[in-house]
Coordinates of C-alpha atoms in Angstrom, one line a residue:
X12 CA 47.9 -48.3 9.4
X13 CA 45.0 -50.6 9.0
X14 CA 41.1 -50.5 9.5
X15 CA 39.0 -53.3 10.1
X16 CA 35.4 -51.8 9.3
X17 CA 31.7 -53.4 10.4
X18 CA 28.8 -53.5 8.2
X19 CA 27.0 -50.9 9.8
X20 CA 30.1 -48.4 8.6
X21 CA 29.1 -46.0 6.1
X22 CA 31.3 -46.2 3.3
X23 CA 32.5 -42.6 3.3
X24 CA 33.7 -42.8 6.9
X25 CA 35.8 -45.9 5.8
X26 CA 36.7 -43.9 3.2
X27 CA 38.4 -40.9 5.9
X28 CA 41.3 -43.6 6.7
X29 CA 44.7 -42.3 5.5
X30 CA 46.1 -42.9 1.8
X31 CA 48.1 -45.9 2.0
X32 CA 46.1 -47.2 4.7
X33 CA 44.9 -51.1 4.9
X34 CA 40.8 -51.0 4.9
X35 CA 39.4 -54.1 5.2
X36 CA 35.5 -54.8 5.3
X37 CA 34.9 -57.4 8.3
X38 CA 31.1 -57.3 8.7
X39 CA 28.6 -59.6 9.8
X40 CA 25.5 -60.8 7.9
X41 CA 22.6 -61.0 9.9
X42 CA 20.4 -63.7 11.2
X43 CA 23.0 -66.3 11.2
X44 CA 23.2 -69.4 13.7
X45 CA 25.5 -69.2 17.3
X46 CA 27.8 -71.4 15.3
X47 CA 28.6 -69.5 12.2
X48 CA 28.6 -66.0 14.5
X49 CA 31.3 -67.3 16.4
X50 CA 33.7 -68.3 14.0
X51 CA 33.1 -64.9 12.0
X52 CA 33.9 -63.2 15.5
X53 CA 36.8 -65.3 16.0
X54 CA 38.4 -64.8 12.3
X55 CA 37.6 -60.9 12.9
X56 CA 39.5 -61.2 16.5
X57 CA 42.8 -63.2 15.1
X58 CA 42.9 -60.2 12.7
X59 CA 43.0 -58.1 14.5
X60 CA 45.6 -59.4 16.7
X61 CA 47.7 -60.7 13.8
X62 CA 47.9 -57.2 12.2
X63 CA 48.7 -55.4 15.6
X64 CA 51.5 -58.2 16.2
X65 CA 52.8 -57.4 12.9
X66 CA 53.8 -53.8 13.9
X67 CA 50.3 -52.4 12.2
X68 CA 48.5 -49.6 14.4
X69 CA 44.8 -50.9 13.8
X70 CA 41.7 -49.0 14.2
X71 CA 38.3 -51.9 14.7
X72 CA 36.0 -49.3 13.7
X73 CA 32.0 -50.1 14.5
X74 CA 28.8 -48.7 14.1
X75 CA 27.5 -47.5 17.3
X76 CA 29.1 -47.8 21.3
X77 CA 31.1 -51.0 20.9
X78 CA 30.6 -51.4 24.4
X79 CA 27.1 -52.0 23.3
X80 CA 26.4 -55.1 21.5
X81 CA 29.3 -54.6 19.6
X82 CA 31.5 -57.9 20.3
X83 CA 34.0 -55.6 21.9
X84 CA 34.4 -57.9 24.6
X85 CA 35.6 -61.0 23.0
X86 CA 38.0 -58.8 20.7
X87 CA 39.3 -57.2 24.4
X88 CA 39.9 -60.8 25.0
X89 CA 41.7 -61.5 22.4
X90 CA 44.0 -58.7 22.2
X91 CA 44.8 -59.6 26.5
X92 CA 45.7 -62.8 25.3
X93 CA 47.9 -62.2 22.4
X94 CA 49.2 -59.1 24.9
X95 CA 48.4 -56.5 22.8
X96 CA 47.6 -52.9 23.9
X97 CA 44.1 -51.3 23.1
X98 CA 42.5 -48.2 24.0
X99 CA 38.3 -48.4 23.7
X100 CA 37.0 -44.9 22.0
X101 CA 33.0 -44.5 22.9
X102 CA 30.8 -43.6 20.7
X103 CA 27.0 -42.7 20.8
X104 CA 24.9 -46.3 21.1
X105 CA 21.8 -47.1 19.1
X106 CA 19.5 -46.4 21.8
X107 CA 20.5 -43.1 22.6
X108 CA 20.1 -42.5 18.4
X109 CA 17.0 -43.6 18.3
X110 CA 15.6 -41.7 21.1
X111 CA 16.8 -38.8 19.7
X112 CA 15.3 -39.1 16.4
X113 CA 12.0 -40.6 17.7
X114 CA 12.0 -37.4 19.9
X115 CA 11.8 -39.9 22.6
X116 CA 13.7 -39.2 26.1
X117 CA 14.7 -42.6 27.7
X118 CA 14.1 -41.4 30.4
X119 CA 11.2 -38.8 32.4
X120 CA 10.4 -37.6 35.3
X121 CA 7.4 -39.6 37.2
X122 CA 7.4 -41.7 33.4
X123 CA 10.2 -43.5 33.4
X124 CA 13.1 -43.5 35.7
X125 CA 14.7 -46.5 34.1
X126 CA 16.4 -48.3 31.0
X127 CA 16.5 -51.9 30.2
X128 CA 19.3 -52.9 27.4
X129 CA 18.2 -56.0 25.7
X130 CA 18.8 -57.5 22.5
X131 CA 15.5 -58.9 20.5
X132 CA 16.1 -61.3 17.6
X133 CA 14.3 -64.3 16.1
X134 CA 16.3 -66.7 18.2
X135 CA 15.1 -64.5 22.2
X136 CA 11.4 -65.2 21.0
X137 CA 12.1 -69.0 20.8
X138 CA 14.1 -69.0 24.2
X139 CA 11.8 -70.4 27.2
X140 CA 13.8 -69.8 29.9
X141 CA 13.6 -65.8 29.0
X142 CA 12.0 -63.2 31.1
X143 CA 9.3 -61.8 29.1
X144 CA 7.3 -60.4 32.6
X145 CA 10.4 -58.2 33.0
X146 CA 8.3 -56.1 30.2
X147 CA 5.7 -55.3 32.7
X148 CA 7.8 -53.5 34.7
X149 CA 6.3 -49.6 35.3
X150 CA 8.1 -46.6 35.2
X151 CA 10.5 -48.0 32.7
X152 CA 11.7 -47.8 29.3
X153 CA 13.2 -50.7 27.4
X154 CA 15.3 -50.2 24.3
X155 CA 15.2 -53.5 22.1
X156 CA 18.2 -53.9 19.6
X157 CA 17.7 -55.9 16.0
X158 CA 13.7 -55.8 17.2
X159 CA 11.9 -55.3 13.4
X160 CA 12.4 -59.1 12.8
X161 CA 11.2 -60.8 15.6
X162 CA 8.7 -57.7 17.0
X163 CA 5.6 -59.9 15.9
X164 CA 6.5 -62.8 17.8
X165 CA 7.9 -60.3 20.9
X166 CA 4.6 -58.7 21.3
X167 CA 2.9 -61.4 21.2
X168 CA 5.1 -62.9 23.8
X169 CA 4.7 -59.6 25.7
X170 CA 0.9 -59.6 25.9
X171 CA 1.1 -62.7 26.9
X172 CA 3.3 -62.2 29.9
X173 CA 0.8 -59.6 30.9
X174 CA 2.0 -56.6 29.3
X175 CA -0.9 -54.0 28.4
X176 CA -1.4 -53.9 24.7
X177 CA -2.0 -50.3 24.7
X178 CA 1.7 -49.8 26.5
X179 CA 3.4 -47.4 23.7
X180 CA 5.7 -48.6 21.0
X181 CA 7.9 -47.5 18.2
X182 CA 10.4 -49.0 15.9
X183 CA 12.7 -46.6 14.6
X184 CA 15.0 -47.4 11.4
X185 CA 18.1 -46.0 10.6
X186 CA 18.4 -44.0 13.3
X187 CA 20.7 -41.0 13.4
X188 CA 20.9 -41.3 9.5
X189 CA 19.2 -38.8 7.4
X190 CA 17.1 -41.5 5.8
X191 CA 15.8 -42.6 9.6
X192 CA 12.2 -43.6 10.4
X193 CA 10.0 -44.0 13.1
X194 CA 7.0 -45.6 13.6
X195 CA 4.8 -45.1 16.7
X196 CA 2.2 -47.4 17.8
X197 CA 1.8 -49.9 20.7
X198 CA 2.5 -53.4 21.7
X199 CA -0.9 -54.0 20.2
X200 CA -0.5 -52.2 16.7
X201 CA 2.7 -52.0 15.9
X202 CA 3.4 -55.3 14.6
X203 CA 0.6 -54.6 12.2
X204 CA 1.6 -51.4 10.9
X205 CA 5.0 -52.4 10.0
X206 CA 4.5 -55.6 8.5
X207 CA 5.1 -55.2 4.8
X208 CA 6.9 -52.3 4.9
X209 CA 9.8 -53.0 2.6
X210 CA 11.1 -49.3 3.1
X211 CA 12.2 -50.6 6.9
X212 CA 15.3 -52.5 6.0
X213 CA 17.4 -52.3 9.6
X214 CA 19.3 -51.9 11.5
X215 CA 16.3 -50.8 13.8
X216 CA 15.6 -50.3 17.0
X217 CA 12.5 -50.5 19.0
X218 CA 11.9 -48.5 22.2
X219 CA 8.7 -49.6 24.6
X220 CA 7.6 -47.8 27.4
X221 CA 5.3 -44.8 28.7
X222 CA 7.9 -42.7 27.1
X223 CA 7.4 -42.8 23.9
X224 CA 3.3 -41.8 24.3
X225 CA 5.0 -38.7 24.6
X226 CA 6.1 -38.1 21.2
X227 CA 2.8 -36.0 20.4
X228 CA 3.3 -33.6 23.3
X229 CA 7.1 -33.2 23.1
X230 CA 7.3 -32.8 19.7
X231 CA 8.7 -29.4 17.9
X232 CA 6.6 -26.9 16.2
X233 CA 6.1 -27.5 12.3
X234 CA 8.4 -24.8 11.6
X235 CA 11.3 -26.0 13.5
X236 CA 10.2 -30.1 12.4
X237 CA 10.0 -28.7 8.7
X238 CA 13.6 -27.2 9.2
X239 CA 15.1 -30.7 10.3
X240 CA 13.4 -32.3 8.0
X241 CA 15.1 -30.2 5.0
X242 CA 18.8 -30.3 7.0
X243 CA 18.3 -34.0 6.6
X244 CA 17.0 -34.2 3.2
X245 CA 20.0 -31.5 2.1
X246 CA 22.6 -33.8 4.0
X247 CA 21.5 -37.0 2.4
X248 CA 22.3 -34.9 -1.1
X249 CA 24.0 -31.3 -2.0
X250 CA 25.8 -31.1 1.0
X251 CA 26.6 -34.6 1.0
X252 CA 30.4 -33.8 0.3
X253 CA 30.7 -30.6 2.1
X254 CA 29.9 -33.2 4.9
X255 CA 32.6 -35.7 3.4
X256 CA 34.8 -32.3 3.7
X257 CA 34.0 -31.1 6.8
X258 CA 34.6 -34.7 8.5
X259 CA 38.3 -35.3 6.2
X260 CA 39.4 -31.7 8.1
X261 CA 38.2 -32.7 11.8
X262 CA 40.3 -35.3 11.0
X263 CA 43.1 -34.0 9.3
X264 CA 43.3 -31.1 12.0
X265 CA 43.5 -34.0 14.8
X266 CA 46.5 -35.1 13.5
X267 CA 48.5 -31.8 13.0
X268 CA 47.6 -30.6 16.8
X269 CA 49.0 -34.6 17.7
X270 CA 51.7 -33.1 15.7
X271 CA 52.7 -30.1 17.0
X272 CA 52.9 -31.8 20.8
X273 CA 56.5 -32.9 18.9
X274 CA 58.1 -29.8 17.5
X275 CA 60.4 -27.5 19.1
X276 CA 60.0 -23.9 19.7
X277 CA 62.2 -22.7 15.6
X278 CA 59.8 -25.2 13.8
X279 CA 56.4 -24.0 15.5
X280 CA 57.7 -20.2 14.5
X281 CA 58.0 -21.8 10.9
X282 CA 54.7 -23.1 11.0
X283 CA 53.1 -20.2 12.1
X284 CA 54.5 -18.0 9.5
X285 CA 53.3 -20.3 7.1
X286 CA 49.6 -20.7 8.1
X287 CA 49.7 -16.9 8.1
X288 CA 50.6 -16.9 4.6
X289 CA 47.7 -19.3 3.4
X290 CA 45.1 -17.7 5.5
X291 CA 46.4 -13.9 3.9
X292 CA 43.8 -14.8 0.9
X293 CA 40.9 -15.5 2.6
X294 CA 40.8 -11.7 4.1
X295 CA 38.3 -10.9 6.6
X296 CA 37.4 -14.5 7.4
X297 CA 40.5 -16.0 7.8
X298 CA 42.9 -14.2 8.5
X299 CA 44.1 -11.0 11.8
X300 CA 43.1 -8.0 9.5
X301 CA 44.5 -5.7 11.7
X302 CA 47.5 -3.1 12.1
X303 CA 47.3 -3.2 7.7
X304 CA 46.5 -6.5 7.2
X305 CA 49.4 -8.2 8.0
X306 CA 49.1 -11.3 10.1
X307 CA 50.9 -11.8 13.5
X308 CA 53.7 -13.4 13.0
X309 CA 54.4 -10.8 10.0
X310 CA 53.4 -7.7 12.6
X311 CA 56.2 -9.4 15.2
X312 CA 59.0 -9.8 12.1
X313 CA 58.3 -6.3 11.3
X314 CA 58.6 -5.1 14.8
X315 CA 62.0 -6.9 15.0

Protein backbone atom coordinates (compact mmCIF):
# COMPACT_ATOMS: atom_id res chain seq x y z
CA UNK A 1 0.00 0.00 0.00
CA UNK A 2 2.75 2.43 0.52
CA UNK A 3 6.56 2.66 -0.35
CA UNK A 4 8.94 4.57 1.46
CA UNK A 5 11.95 4.73 -1.08
CA UNK A 6 15.94 5.71 -0.24
CA UNK A 7 17.98 7.77 -2.44
CA UNK A 8 20.07 5.22 -3.71
CA UNK A 9 16.52 3.73 -5.44
CA UNK A 10 16.49 3.91 -9.00
CA UNK A 11 13.52 5.65 -10.11
CA UNK A 12 12.07 2.85 -12.28
CA UNK A 13 12.09 0.37 -9.47
CA UNK A 14 10.08 2.95 -7.42
CA UNK A 15 8.18 3.12 -10.28
CA UNK A 16 7.25 -1.17 -10.11
CA UNK A 17 4.94 -0.25 -6.92
CA UNK A 18 1.26 -1.04 -7.68
CA UNK A 19 -1.20 1.75 -9.24
CA UNK A 20 -2.81 3.37 -6.51
CA UNK A 21 0.04 2.72 -4.34
CA UNK A 22 1.60 5.60 -1.83
CA UNK A 23 5.44 6.22 -2.97
CA UNK A 24 7.13 8.48 -1.01
CA UNK A 25 10.88 9.54 -1.51
CA UNK A 26 12.61 9.46 2.05
CA UNK A 27 16.30 9.74 1.18
CA UNK A 28 19.21 11.07 2.83
CA UNK A 29 21.61 13.71 1.59
CA UNK A 30 25.00 13.05 2.20
CA UNK A 31 27.65 14.44 4.35
CA UNK A 32 25.46 15.86 6.93
CA UNK A 33 26.29 16.28 10.80
CA UNK A 34 25.23 13.23 13.64
CA UNK A 35 22.64 15.71 14.54
CA UNK A 36 20.71 16.37 11.43
CA UNK A 37 21.13 12.35 10.40
CA UNK A 38 19.35 11.51 13.33
CA UNK A 39 16.43 13.38 13.16
CA UNK A 40 16.04 12.52 9.29
CA UNK A 41 16.31 8.80 10.58
CA UNK A 42 13.88 9.42 13.20
CA UNK A 43 11.14 11.31 10.87
CA UNK A 44 11.76 8.24 8.33
CA UNK A 45 11.12 5.71 11.39
CA UNK A 46 7.75 7.49 12.81
CA UNK A 47 6.61 7.00 9.11
CA UNK A 48 6.95 4.25 8.80
CA UNK A 49 5.25 3.19 11.88
CA UNK A 50 2.54 5.71 11.52
CA UNK A 51 1.57 4.33 8.06
CA UNK A 52 1.71 0.58 9.31
CA UNK A 53 -0.53 1.61 12.41
CA UNK A 54 -2.89 3.16 10.09
CA UNK A 55 -3.80 -0.21 8.44
CA UNK A 56 -1.13 0.48 5.39
CA UNK A 57 1.10 -2.63 4.36
CA UNK A 58 4.49 -0.62 3.79
CA UNK A 59 7.40 -1.68 1.89
CA UNK A 60 10.96 0.55 3.31
CA UNK A 61 12.66 -0.15 0.17
CA UNK A 62 16.74 0.51 0.14
CA UNK A 63 19.53 0.45 -1.99
CA UNK A 64 21.66 -2.44 -1.15
CA UNK A 65 21.47 -5.21 2.15
CA UNK A 66 19.67 -3.03 4.71
CA UNK A 67 21.30 -5.11 7.20
CA UNK A 68 24.35 -3.37 5.88
CA UNK A 69 24.60 0.26 6.71
CA UNK A 70 21.30 0.67 5.95
CA UNK A 71 19.68 2.17 9.32
CA UNK A 72 17.65 -1.05 9.39
CA UNK A 73 18.33 -1.33 12.92
CA UNK A 74 16.85 1.74 14.36
CA UNK A 75 13.70 1.35 11.96
CA UNK A 76 13.53 -2.53 13.61
CA UNK A 77 13.44 -0.58 16.76
CA UNK A 78 11.01 1.46 16.09
CA UNK A 79 8.54 -0.78 14.54
CA UNK A 80 9.16 -3.29 18.22
CA UNK A 81 8.21 -0.33 20.02
CA UNK A 82 5.19 0.88 18.26
CA UNK A 83 4.45 -3.28 18.02
CA UNK A 84 4.37 -3.54 14.64
CA UNK A 85 5.19 -6.73 12.59
CA UNK A 86 8.11 -6.67 10.03
CA UNK A 87 9.74 -9.15 7.91
CA UNK A 88 13.61 -8.08 6.74
CA UNK A 89 14.05 -9.13 2.78
CA UNK A 90 18.05 -9.33 2.00
CA UNK A 91 19.32 -8.11 -0.73
CA UNK A 92 22.94 -8.14 -2.37
CA UNK A 93 25.30 -5.45 -0.21
CA UNK A 94 27.64 -2.94 -1.84
CA UNK A 95 30.62 -4.90 -1.22
CA UNK A 96 29.67 -7.98 -2.69
CA UNK A 97 28.64 -5.43 -5.97
CA UNK A 98 31.64 -4.04 -6.19
CA UNK A 99 33.67 -7.06 -6.00
CA UNK A 100 31.84 -8.36 -8.68
CA UNK A 101 32.27 -5.58 -11.05
CA UNK A 102 35.88 -4.82 -10.02
CA UNK A 103 36.34 -8.60 -10.81
CA UNK A 104 37.57 -8.72 -7.40
CA UNK A 105 36.87 -11.91 -5.04
CA UNK A 106 36.66 -10.79 -1.34
CA UNK A 107 38.03 -13.45 -0.58
CA UNK A 108 41.20 -16.17 -1.92
CA UNK A 109 42.83 -18.83 -1.08
CA UNK A 110 46.35 -18.18 0.69
CA UNK A 111 45.32 -14.10 -0.27
CA UNK A 112 42.85 -13.29 1.81
CA UNK A 113 40.81 -15.42 4.10
CA UNK A 114 39.05 -12.51 5.57
CA UNK A 115 36.64 -9.32 5.31
CA UNK A 116 36.54 -6.23 7.36
CA UNK A 117 33.10 -4.16 6.99
CA UNK A 118 33.81 -0.58 7.76
CA UNK A 119 32.35 2.56 6.94
CA UNK A 120 34.89 5.48 5.74
CA UNK A 121 33.58 9.02 5.69
CA UNK A 122 35.05 12.53 6.36
CA UNK A 123 34.00 12.42 9.94
CA UNK A 124 36.29 8.36 10.68
CA UNK A 125 39.45 10.27 9.35
CA UNK A 126 39.02 12.95 12.04
CA UNK A 127 38.23 10.34 14.86
CA UNK A 128 41.39 9.59 17.13
CA UNK A 129 40.38 7.02 19.05
CA UNK A 130 39.98 4.84 15.53
CA UNK A 131 41.94 1.87 14.70
CA UNK A 132 43.76 2.69 11.62
CA UNK A 133 46.61 -0.36 12.33
CA UNK A 134 43.69 -2.71 11.86
CA UNK A 135 44.60 -1.92 8.05
CA UNK A 136 47.80 -3.70 8.36
CA UNK A 137 46.29 -6.72 8.97
CA UNK A 138 47.65 -9.61 6.19
CA UNK A 139 45.62 -12.02 4.57
CA UNK A 140 42.67 -9.66 4.56
CA UNK A 141 40.40 -7.74 2.50
CA UNK A 142 38.69 -4.64 3.76
CA UNK A 143 35.68 -3.24 1.94
CA UNK A 144 35.31 0.65 2.85
CA UNK A 145 31.68 2.12 2.32
CA UNK A 146 31.18 6.13 1.27
CA UNK A 147 35.34 5.91 0.79
CA UNK A 148 35.82 8.47 -2.43
CA UNK A 149 35.40 11.42 -0.07
CA UNK A 150 37.56 10.95 2.67
CA UNK A 151 40.13 8.22 0.71
CA UNK A 152 42.90 11.11 0.60
CA UNK A 153 42.85 11.64 4.15
CA UNK A 154 42.30 7.49 4.83
CA UNK A 155 45.41 6.70 3.02
CA UNK A 156 47.23 8.99 4.45
CA UNK A 157 46.08 7.88 7.73
CA UNK A 158 46.82 4.29 6.53
CA UNK A 159 50.47 4.85 5.60
CA UNK A 160 50.88 6.29 8.59
CA UNK A 161 49.71 3.45 10.73
CA UNK A 162 52.13 1.38 8.85
CA UNK A 163 50.34 0.15 6.03
CA UNK A 164 52.54 -0.57 2.79
CA UNK A 165 51.83 2.03 0.24
CA UNK A 166 52.13 -0.39 -2.52
CA UNK A 167 49.14 -2.65 -0.64
CA UNK A 168 46.45 -2.72 -3.69
CA UNK A 169 43.58 -0.40 -3.94
CA UNK A 170 40.44 0.38 -5.91
CA UNK A 171 37.47 2.56 -5.74
CA UNK A 172 34.71 1.32 -7.63
CA UNK A 173 31.64 3.68 -8.50
CA UNK A 174 28.27 2.74 -9.13
CA UNK A 175 28.71 -0.58 -8.67
CA UNK A 176 26.32 -3.15 -10.08
CA UNK A 177 24.92 -0.29 -12.45
CA UNK A 178 25.74 -0.33 -15.99
CA UNK A 179 27.35 3.02 -15.73
CA UNK A 180 29.91 1.50 -12.83
CA UNK A 181 33.57 2.22 -12.63
CA UNK A 182 36.65 0.99 -11.19
CA UNK A 183 39.75 2.33 -10.55
CA UNK A 184 42.76 0.25 -9.54
CA UNK A 185 45.68 1.54 -7.88
CA UNK A 186 47.22 1.40 -4.38
CA UNK A 187 47.17 3.04 -1.00
CA UNK A 188 49.95 5.08 -2.54
CA UNK A 189 48.34 6.21 -5.97
CA UNK A 190 44.99 6.02 -5.69
CA UNK A 191 44.22 9.14 -4.09
CA UNK A 192 45.98 10.73 -6.87
CA UNK A 193 44.37 9.25 -9.77
CA UNK A 194 41.02 9.97 -8.64
CA UNK A 195 41.23 13.32 -7.57
CA UNK A 196 39.38 15.52 -10.07
CA UNK A 197 37.52 13.05 -11.52
CA UNK A 198 34.08 14.59 -11.75
CA UNK A 199 32.74 11.43 -13.60
CA UNK A 200 33.06 9.53 -9.96
CA UNK A 201 29.94 11.01 -8.30
CA UNK A 202 29.18 8.02 -5.50
CA UNK A 203 27.94 6.10 -4.10
CA UNK A 204 31.36 4.28 -4.20
CA UNK A 205 33.03 1.79 -2.60
CA UNK A 206 36.59 1.15 -2.04
CA UNK A 207 38.10 -2.36 -1.51
CA UNK A 208 41.90 -2.72 -0.06
CA UNK A 209 43.76 -5.73 0.16
CA UNK A 210 46.13 -8.28 -1.72
CA UNK A 211 42.97 -9.12 -3.60
CA UNK A 212 42.46 -6.80 -5.72
CA UNK A 213 46.35 -7.06 -7.30
CA UNK A 214 44.55 -9.73 -8.77
CA UNK A 215 42.39 -8.01 -11.15
CA UNK A 216 45.07 -8.36 -14.11
CA UNK A 217 45.37 -12.13 -13.67
CA UNK A 218 41.69 -12.95 -13.11
CA UNK A 219 40.37 -10.93 -15.58
CA UNK A 220 38.18 -12.33 -18.75
CA UNK A 221 39.49 -12.52 -22.15
CA UNK A 222 38.77 -9.37 -24.39
CA UNK A 223 36.17 -11.22 -26.16
CA UNK A 224 34.12 -12.13 -23.24
CA UNK A 225 35.10 -8.32 -21.34
CA UNK A 226 33.97 -6.68 -24.86
CA UNK A 227 30.65 -8.69 -24.57
CA UNK A 228 29.83 -7.28 -21.00
CA UNK A 229 30.84 -4.27 -21.81
CA UNK A 230 28.14 -3.98 -24.83
CA UNK A 231 25.29 -5.92 -22.41
CA UNK A 232 25.93 -2.98 -20.15
CA UNK A 233 26.09 -0.24 -22.62
CA UNK A 234 22.70 -1.92 -24.36
CA UNK A 235 20.98 -2.12 -20.78
CA UNK A 236 21.83 1.47 -19.90
CA UNK A 237 19.78 2.29 -23.44
CA UNK A 238 17.62 0.05 -26.05
CA UNK A 239 16.85 -2.46 -23.74
CA UNK A 240 16.34 -0.11 -21.07
CA UNK A 241 12.41 -0.90 -21.03
CA UNK A 242 12.46 -4.45 -22.03
CA UNK A 243 14.34 -4.38 -18.57
CA UNK A 244 11.48 -2.09 -17.05
CA UNK A 245 9.26 -5.07 -18.73
CA UNK A 246 10.90 -7.90 -17.69
CA UNK A 247 11.19 -6.68 -13.89
CA UNK A 248 6.98 -5.29 -13.90
CA UNK A 249 6.29 -9.32 -14.97
CA UNK A 250 8.69 -10.94 -12.13
CA UNK A 251 6.61 -8.96 -10.25
CA UNK A 252 3.38 -9.17 -11.56
CA UNK A 253 3.85 -13.13 -11.73
CA UNK A 254 4.74 -13.05 -7.83
CA UNK A 255 1.59 -11.83 -7.04
CA UNK A 256 -0.71 -14.22 -9.15
CA UNK A 257 1.24 -17.51 -7.80
CA UNK A 258 0.53 -15.55 -4.01
CA UNK A 259 -2.84 -15.71 -5.54
CA UNK A 260 -3.57 -18.90 -6.53
CA UNK A 261 -2.45 -20.32 -2.85
CA UNK A 262 -6.34 -18.87 -2.29
CA UNK A 263 -8.54 -20.39 -4.90
CA UNK A 264 -10.41 -23.56 -4.87
CA UNK A 265 -10.06 -26.38 -7.19
CA UNK A 266 -13.54 -24.85 -10.08
CA UNK A 267 -11.68 -21.39 -10.09
CA UNK A 268 -8.01 -22.77 -10.79
CA UNK A 269 -9.89 -25.05 -13.83
CA UNK A 270 -11.15 -21.51 -14.90
CA UNK A 271 -7.89 -20.06 -14.84
CA UNK A 272 -6.22 -22.56 -16.61
CA UNK A 273 -8.64 -22.54 -19.46
CA UNK A 274 -8.08 -19.08 -19.74
CA UNK A 275 -4.24 -18.87 -19.82
CA UNK A 276 -4.56 -21.53 -22.53
CA UNK A 277 -6.57 -19.29 -24.55
CA UNK A 278 -4.00 -16.22 -24.46
CA UNK A 279 -1.01 -18.38 -24.98
CA UNK A 280 -3.04 -20.22 -28.31
CA UNK A 281 -1.46 -17.01 -30.30
CA UNK A 282 1.90 -17.19 -29.50
CA UNK A 283 2.12 -20.92 -31.31
CA UNK A 284 5.28 -22.74 -30.86
CA UNK A 285 6.65 -20.58 -28.12
CA UNK A 286 3.94 -20.38 -25.90
CA UNK A 287 1.77 -22.55 -26.12
CA UNK A 288 1.38 -27.28 -25.86
CA UNK A 289 1.41 -27.59 -29.69
CA UNK A 290 0.58 -30.98 -29.55
CA UNK A 291 -2.27 -33.67 -30.26
CA UNK A 292 -3.48 -30.47 -33.10
CA UNK A 293 -2.70 -27.70 -31.39
CA UNK A 294 -5.03 -27.60 -28.78
CA UNK A 295 -3.78 -26.75 -25.34
CA UNK A 296 -4.38 -29.04 -22.30
CA UNK A 297 -7.12 -28.05 -20.69
CA UNK A 298 -8.85 -27.99 -24.30
CA UNK A 299 -7.32 -31.79 -25.04
CA UNK A 300 -9.06 -32.79 -21.36
CA UNK A 301 -12.70 -30.91 -22.33
CA UNK A 302 -12.55 -32.71 -25.47
CA UNK A 303 -11.76 -36.08 -23.99
CA UNK A 304 -14.83 -35.46 -21.65
Amino acid sequence: DAVLYDRLVPNEVARLAKPGALVRYVGKEGNVDSTTMKAQQDDISSQLTQLAKGGMSVCRLKGGDPMIYGRVGEEMEACAKAGVQYEIVPAVTAALAAGADAGVPLTFRKEATSVRVLTMNPSTTKDESFDWAQFVAPATTFALYMGLTALPGACERMIAAGVPPDRPMAIIDKASLPSSQTVAGTVGTLPGLVKGRTDLQGPAMCLLGDVVGLRDRLAAPAAAAANVARRSASAAGAEGDAVTTAARSVVAEAAAQAVLLQLDAEALRRLRARIDDLLIPLGKEGADTAEGGAPPSKRAAAAA
